[in-house]
C-alpha angles and dihedrals in degrees: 000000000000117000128208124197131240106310108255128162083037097174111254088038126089086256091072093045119102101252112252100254096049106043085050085067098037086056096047094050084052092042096047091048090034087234123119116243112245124236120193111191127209140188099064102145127066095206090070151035116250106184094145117072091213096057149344115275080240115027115224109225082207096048121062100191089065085067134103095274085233094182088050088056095046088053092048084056098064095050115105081237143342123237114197126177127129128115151347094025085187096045125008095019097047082043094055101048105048087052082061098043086046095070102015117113105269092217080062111049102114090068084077106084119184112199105217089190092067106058142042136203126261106265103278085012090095094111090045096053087037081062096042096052087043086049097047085049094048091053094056098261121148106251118190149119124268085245086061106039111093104238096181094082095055093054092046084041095048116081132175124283115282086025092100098224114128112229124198110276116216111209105191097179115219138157128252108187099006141070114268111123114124086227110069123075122275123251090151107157119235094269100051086042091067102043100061088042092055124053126246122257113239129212123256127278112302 
């Protein structure tokens, strides 16, 4: 059986909230565009682990939610480049972004940036999140710190809305209603255990 850990970020509790700092700079950029910043939340659905933001670990053919978030993705696609961090690096941030590097173009694969400064591994999940980050560079995708990534092309980059431009988009995965957070103790179950652990097969060249 598969195993969660304690409930955090329940919704309605200061675990679900943005942190300060981050949504200061979340409502600046809105402000600054005069566009709202989107949340998509995840983890909806008690009968089955949801670490990626993109889709649950087993899809419930009754639950929707638990699906590939097919019009997120095609959003993401029309980004200049995608900048993903959060956490956990070992669990929902390695989740989400193979889900990513699974159906994004190939030839494109360096607009995904992971940002290994923002974000850490859960507690005895350090090999897992060190393979994640070889795999990911591996792939082609742009792997850097926040201190390195030139942030000066997404905000010239970034217009208003309306105005057509595609500003980066920042995906920072965290749970709403499940358990997630690098923090709290471990009581995975074997199954969730190996797959963090081994990395996700991807799908032939595109």
């Amino acid at each position: 059986p598969l195993h969660h850990r304690p409930e955090h970020c329940l919704v309605g509790t200061n675990g679900h909230a943005v942190v300060d700092d981050v949504n200061a700079a979340c409502q600046a950029w809105a402000g600054s565009r005069a566009c709202a910043v989107e949340y998509v939340l995840k983890g909806n659905n008690a009968l089955t682990e949801h670490y990626s933001a993109m889709r649950a670990d087993v899809e419930r053919p009754d639950d929707l939610r638990t699906h590939f978030n097919t019009a997120l993705f095609e959003r993401l696609c029309k980004a200049e480049r995608v900048v993903v961090c959060g956490q956990a690096l070992s669990h929902c941030v390695a989740f989400t972004m193979r889900d990513l590097v699974e159906r994004w173009p190939n030839k494109q694969l360096q607009k995904l940036v992971l940002l290994t400064d923002c974000a850490s591994p859960v507690g005895g999940f350090d090999d897992a999140a060190r393979t994640f980050v070889e795999e990911m560079t591996a792939a082609g995708v742009t792997v850097t710190t926040s201190g390195q990534l030139e942030w000066s092309g997404a905000g010239k980059s970034a217009g208003a809305a309306g105005t057509g431009a595609s500003p980066a988009v920042v995906i920072s995965p965290m749970p709403a209603e499940r358990p997630g957070h690098h923090d709290l103790p471990e009581v995975l179950g074997p199954e969730t255990e190996a797959r963090a652990k081994k990395p996700r097969k991807t799908s032939p060249t595109r």
